Coordinates of C-alpha atoms and ligand atoms in Angstrom, one line a residue:
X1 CA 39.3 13.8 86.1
X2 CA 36.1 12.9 84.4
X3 CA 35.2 9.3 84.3
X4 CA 33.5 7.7 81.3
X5 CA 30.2 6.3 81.6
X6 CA 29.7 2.6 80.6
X7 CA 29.5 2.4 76.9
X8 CA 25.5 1.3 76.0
X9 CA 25.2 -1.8 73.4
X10 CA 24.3 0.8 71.0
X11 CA 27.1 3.2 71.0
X12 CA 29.6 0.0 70.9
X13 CA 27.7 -1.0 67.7
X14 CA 27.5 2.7 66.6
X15 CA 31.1 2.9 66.8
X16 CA 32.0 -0.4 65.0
X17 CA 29.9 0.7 62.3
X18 CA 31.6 3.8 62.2
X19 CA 35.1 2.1 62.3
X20 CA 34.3 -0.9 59.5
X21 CA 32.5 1.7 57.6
X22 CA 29.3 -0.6 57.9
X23 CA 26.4 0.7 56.6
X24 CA 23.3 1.2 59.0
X25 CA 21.8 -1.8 59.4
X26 CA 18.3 -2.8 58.5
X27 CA 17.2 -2.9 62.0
X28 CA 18.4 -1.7 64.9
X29 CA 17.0 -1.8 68.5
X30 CA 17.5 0.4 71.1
X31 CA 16.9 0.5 74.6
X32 CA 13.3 -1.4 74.4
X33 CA 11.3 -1.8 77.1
X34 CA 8.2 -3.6 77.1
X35 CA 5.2 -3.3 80.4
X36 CA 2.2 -4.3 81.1
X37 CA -0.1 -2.6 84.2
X38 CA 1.3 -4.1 87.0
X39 CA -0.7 -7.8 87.7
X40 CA -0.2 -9.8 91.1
X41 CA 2.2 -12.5 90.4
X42 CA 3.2 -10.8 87.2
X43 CA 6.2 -9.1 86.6
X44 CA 5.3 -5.7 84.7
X45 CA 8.7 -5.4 82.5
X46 CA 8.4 -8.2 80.1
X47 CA 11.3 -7.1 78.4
X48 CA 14.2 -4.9 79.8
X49 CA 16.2 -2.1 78.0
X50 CA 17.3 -4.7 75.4
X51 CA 19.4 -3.3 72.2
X52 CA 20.2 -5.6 69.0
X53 CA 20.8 -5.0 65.1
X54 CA 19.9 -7.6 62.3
X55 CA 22.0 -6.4 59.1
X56 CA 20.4 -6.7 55.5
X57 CA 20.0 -10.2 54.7
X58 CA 21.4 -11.6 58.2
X59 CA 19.5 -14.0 60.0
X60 CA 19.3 -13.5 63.9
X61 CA 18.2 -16.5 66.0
X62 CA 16.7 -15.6 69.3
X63 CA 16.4 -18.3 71.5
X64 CA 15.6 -18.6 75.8
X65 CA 13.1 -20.4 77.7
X66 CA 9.3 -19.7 77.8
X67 CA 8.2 -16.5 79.0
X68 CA 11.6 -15.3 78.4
X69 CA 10.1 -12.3 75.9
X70 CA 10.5 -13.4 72.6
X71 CA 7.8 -13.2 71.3
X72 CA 7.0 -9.7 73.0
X73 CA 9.9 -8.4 71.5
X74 CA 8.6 -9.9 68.4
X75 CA 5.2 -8.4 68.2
X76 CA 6.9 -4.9 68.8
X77 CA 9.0 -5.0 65.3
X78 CA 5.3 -5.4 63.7
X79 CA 3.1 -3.2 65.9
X80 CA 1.0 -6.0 66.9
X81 CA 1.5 -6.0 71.4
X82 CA -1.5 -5.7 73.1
X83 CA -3.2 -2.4 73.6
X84 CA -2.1 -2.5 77.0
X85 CA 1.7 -2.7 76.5
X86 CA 4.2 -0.1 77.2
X87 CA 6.6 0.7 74.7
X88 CA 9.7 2.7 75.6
X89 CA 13.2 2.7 73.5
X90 CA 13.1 3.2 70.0
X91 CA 13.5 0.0 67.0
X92 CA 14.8 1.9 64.1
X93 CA 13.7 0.0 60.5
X94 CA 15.2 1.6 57.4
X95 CA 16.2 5.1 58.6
X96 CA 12.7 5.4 60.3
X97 CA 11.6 5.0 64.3
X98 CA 8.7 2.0 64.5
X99 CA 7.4 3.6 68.1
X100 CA 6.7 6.9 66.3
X101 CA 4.6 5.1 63.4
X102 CA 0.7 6.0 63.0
X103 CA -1.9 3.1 63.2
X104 CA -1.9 3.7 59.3
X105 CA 1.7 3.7 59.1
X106 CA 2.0 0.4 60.9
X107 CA -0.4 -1.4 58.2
X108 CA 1.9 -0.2 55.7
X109 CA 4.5 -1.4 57.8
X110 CA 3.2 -4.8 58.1
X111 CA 3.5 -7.1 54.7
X112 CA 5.9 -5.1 52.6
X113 CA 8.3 -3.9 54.9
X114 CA 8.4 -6.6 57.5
X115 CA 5.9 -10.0 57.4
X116 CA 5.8 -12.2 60.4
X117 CA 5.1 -16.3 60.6
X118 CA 3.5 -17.8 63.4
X119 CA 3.9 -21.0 65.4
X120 CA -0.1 -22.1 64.3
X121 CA -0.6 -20.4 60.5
X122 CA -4.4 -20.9 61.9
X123 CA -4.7 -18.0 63.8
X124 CA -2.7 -15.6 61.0
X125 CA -5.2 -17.2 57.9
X126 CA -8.9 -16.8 57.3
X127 CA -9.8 -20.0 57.5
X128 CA -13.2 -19.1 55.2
X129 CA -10.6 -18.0 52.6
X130 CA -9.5 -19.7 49.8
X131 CA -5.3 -20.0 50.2
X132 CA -4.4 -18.4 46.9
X133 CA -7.4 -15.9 47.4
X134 CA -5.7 -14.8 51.1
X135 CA -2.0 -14.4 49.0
X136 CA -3.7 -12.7 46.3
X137 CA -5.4 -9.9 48.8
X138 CA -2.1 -9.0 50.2
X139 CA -1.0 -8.1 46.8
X140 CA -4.2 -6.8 45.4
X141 CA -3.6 -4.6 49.2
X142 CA 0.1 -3.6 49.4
X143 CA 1.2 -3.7 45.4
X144 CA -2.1 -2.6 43.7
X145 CA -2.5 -5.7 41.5
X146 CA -5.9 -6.5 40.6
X147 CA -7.3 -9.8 42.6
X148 CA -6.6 -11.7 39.1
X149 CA -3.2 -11.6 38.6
X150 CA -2.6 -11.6 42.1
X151 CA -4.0 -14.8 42.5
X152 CA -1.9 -15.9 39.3
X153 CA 1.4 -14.6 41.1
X154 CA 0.1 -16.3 44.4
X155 CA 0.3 -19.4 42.8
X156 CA 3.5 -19.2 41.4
X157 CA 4.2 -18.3 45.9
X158 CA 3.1 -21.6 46.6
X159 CA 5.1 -23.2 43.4
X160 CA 8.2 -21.4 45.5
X161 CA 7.2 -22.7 48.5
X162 CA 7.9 -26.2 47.3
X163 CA 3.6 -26.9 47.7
X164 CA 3.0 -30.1 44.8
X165 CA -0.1 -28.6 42.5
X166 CA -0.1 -25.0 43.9
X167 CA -2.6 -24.3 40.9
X168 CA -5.2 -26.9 43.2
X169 CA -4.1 -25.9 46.8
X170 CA -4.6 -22.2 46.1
X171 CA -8.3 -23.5 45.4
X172 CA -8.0 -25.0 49.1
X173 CA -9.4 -23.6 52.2
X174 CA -6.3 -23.8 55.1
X175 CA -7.8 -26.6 56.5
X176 CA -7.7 -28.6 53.9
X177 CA -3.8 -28.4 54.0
X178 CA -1.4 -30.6 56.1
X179 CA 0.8 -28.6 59.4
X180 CA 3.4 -28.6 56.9
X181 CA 1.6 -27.3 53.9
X182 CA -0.1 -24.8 56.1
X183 CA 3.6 -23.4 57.3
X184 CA 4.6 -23.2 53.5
X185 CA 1.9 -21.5 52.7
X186 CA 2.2 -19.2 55.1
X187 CA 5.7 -18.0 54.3
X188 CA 4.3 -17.9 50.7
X189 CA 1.9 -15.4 52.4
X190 CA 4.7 -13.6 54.4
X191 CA 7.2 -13.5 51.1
X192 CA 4.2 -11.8 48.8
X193 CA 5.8 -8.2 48.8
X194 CA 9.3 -9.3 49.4
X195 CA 9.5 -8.3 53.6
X196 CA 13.0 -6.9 53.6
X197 CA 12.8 -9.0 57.2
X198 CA 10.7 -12.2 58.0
X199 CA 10.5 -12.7 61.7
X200 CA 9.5 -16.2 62.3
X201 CA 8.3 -16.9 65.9
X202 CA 8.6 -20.8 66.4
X203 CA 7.2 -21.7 63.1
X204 CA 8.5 -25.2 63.2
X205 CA 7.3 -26.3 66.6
X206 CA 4.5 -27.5 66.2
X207 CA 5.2 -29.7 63.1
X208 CA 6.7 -33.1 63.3
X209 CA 10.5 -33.4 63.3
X210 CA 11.4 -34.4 59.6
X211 CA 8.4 -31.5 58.5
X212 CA 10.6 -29.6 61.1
X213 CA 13.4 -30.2 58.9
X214 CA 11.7 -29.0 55.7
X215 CA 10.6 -25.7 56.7
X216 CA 14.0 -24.8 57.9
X217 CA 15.7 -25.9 54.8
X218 CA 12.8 -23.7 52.9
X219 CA 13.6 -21.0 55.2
X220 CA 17.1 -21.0 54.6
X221 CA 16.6 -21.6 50.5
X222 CA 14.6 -18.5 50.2
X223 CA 17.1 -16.4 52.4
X224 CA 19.8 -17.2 50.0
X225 CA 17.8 -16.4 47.1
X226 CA 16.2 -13.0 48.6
X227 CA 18.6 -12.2 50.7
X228 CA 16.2 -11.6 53.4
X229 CA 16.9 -10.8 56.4
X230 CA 15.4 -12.9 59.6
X231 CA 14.2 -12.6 62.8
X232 CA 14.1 -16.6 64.2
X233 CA 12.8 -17.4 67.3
X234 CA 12.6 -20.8 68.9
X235 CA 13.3 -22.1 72.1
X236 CA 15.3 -24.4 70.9
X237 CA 19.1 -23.5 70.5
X238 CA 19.6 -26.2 67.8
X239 CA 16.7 -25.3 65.6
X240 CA 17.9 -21.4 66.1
X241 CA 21.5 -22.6 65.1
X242 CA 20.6 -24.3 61.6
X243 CA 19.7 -21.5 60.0
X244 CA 21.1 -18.2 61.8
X245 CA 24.4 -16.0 62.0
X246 CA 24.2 -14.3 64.9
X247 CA 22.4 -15.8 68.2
X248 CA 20.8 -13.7 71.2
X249 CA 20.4 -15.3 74.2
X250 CA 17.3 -14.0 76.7
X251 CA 16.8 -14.9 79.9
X252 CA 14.0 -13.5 82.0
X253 CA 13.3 -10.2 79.7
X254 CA 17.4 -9.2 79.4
X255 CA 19.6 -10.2 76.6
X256 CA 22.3 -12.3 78.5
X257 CA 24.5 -13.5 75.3
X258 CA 24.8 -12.0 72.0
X259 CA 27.5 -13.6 69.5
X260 CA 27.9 -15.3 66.3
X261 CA 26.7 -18.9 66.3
X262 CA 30.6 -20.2 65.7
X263 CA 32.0 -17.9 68.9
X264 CA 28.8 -19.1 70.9
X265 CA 28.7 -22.7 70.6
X266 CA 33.5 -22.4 70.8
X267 CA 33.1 -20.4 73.8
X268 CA 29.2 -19.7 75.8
X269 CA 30.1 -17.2 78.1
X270 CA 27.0 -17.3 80.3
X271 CA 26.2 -20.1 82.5
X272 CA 22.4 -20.0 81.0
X273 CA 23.8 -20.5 77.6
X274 CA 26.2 -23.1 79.1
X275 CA 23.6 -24.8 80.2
X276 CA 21.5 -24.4 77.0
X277 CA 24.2 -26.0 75.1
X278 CA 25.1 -28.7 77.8
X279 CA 20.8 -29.7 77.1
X280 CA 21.9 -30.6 73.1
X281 CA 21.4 -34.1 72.4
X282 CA 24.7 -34.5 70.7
X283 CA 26.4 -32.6 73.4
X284 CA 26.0 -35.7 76.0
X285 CA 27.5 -38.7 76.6
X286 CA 25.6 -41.3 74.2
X287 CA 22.9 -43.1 76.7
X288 CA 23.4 -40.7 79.1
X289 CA 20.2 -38.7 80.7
X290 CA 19.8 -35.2 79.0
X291 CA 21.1 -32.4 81.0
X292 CA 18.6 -30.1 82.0
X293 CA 19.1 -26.7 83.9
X294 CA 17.8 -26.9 87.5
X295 CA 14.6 -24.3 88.1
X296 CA 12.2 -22.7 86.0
X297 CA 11.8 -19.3 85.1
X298 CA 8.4 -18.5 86.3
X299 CA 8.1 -17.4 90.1
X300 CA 9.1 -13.5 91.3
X301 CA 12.4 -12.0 90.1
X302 CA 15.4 -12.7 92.6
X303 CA 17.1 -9.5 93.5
X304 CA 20.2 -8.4 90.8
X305 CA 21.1 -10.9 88.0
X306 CA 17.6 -12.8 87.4
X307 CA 19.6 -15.4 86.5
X308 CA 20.6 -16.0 90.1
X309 CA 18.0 -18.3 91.9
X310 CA 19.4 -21.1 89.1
X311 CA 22.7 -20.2 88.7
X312 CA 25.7 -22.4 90.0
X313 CA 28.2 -19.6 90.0
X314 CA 26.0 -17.3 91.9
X315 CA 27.3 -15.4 95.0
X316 CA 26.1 -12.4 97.0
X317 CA 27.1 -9.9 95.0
X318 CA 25.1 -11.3 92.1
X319 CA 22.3 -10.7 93.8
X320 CA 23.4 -7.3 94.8
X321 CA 23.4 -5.5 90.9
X322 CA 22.2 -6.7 87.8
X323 CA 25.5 -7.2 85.7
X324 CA 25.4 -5.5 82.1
X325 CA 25.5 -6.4 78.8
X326 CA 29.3 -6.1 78.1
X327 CA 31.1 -6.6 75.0
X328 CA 33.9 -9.2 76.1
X329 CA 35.3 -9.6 73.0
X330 CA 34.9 -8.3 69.2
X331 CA 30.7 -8.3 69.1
X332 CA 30.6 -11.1 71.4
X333 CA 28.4 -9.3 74.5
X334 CA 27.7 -11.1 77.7
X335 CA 25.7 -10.2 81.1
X336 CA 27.0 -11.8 84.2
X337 CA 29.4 -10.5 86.6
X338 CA 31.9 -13.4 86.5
X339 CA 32.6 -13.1 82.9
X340 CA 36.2 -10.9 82.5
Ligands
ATP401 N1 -1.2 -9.4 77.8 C1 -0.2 -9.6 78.7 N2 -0.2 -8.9 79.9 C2 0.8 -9.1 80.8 N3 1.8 -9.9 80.6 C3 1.8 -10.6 79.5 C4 0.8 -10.5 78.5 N4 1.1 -11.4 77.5 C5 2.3 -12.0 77.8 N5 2.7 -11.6 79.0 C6 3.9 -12.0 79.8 O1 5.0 -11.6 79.0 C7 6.1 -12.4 79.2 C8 6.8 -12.7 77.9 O2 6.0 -13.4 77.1 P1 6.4 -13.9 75.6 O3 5.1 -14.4 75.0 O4 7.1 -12.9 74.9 O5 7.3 -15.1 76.0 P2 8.0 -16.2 75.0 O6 9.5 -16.1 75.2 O7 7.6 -15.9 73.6 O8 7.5 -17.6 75.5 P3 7.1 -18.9 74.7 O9 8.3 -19.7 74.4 O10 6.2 -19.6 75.7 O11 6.3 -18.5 73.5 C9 5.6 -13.7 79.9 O12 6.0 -13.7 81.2 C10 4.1 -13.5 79.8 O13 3.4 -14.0 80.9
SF4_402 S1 26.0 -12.7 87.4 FE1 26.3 -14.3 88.9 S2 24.3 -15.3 89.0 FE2 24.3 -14.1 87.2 S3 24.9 -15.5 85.6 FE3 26.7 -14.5 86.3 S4 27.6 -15.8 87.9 FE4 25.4 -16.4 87.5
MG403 MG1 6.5 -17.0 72.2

């Protein structure tokens, strides 16, 4: 009798696809693996044979400690890793394979198919540049205006973007704008050539908590409107929850939870998400000392699940194999041995 390999991620999400008669989603990745030359005291694998899908207009939040890969994995959807990283798997965008694109290719890629926010808009503007002169070259690159009506239209970004007098801020150099402006401006940037996907890498941490606030309701506003799809990425599994459907969970490199937000915050399956949750302010007893997961990531891998050195469930065999990612219930997908 033959015995059926494991199901991968992909062919579970291939066949529900197949079965809701789904169409393909906007992205899918497959199998990504993401090295660096091996470095002492450096793992080489940054990320690990991970496999995901964002559907038109759906927002994904990805959320897991520092150095966890999210960013990495990030970079890849835009063609923007270092020279020195290895790409294997494949991260299928619109019927087409990213890994197989040409340095041209990507540039196309980058601004009108997918547009990216950072954490500091410093390092992604030209801080010589005027704002609305740095929205207008986008356009004037990717949809052939001329420089003077896209600076018109790059106004009317910034008017979007909720930025008071956009007709005097596009005059401004970015470091003449506040953290706050600077973000909106950015995403006016990003939205130029309506991305069919904006993925955001932590573009709220660095702003105060009520400017915090404001971005992620803009965020959300101009998904609604555009139906864009998102890529949000934040360490922080509260932020990730206000403004996406689905959540991934990384630890170390691996996806360890996949759900919706409703099915992950009613029933966390892994004990890093567990303890993810268990960290929420509101989740603790008022007064009470935040909870905060024992360990840190950094440090050599511990044999099998990498989650095991900080894990309270852990037991030998954990450290023998790396458990899987498993779908444990309708596209609810989990990694850890003790999980039925
Ligand atoms: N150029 C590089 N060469 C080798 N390893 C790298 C390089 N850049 C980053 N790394 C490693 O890749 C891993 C993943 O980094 P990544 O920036 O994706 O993490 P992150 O989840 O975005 O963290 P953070 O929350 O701090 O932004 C880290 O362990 C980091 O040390
Ligand atoms: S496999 Fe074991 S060590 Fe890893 S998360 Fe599950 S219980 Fe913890
Ligand atoms: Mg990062």
């Amino acid at each position: 009798m033959m015995i059926a390999a494991p199901a991968s991620v992909a062919e579970i999400q291939d066949a529900h696809s197949q079965a809701s008669g789904a169409a393909t989603p906007l992205l899918r990745v497959q199998d990504l693996t993401i090295a660096f030359p091996a470095a002492v005291g450096r793992e080489a694998e940054v990320v690990s044979s991970i496999s995901y899908e964002i559907g038109a207009g759906e927002a994904l939040g990805v959320v897991g400690e520092s150095g966890c890969g999210k960013t990495m994995t990030s970079l890849a959807l835009m063609g923007l890793l270092p020279p020195a990283a290895q790409v294997d798997g494949a991260i299928w965008f619109d019927g087409r394979d990213l890994t197989k694109l040409s340095a041209r290719a990507w540039r196309s890629h980058r601004g009108r198919d997918a547009a990216m926010v950072f954490q500091e808009p410093m390092t992604a503007m030209n801080p010589v540049m005027r704002v609305g002169d740095q929205i207008a070259e986008v356009l004037v690159r990717h949809e052939g205006m001329s420089k003077r009506d896209g600076f018109s239209r790059a106004v009317q970004l910034l008017a979007s973007v909720h930025i008071p007098s956009p007709e005097r801020r596009a005059q401004d150099y970015p470091h003449q704008l506040s953290g706050g402006m600077r973000q909106r401006a950015m995403i006016a940037m990003a939205l130029a050539c309506r991305p069919k996907l904006l993925v955001a890498d932590e573009p709220t941490t660095a702003l105060d908590v009520t400017v915090q606030a404001q971005i992620l309701d803009l965020m959300l506003e101009l998904q609604e409107q555009h139906g864009t799809a998102i890529q949000f990425i934040s360490h922080n599994l509260a932020v990730v929850s206000e403004i996406a459907h689905r959540i991934m969970v990384m630890y170390s490199g691996r996806i360890v939870e996949y759900a919706s937000v409703g099915d992950l915050f009613a029933n966390p399956l892994h004990p890093y998400t567990q303890g993810l949750i268990k960290t929420l302010p509101e989740m603790g007893q008022p007064g009470s000392d935040l909870y905060t997961i024992p360990g840190t990531i950094g440090g050599k891998r511990p044999p099998g699940c990498r989650f095991s050195n900080r894990c309270p469930l852990a037991d030998a065999g954990c450290r023998q194999a790396e458990p899987a990612l498993r779908e444990v219930a309708p596209r609810h997908y989990v990694a850890c041995h003790k999980v039925n």
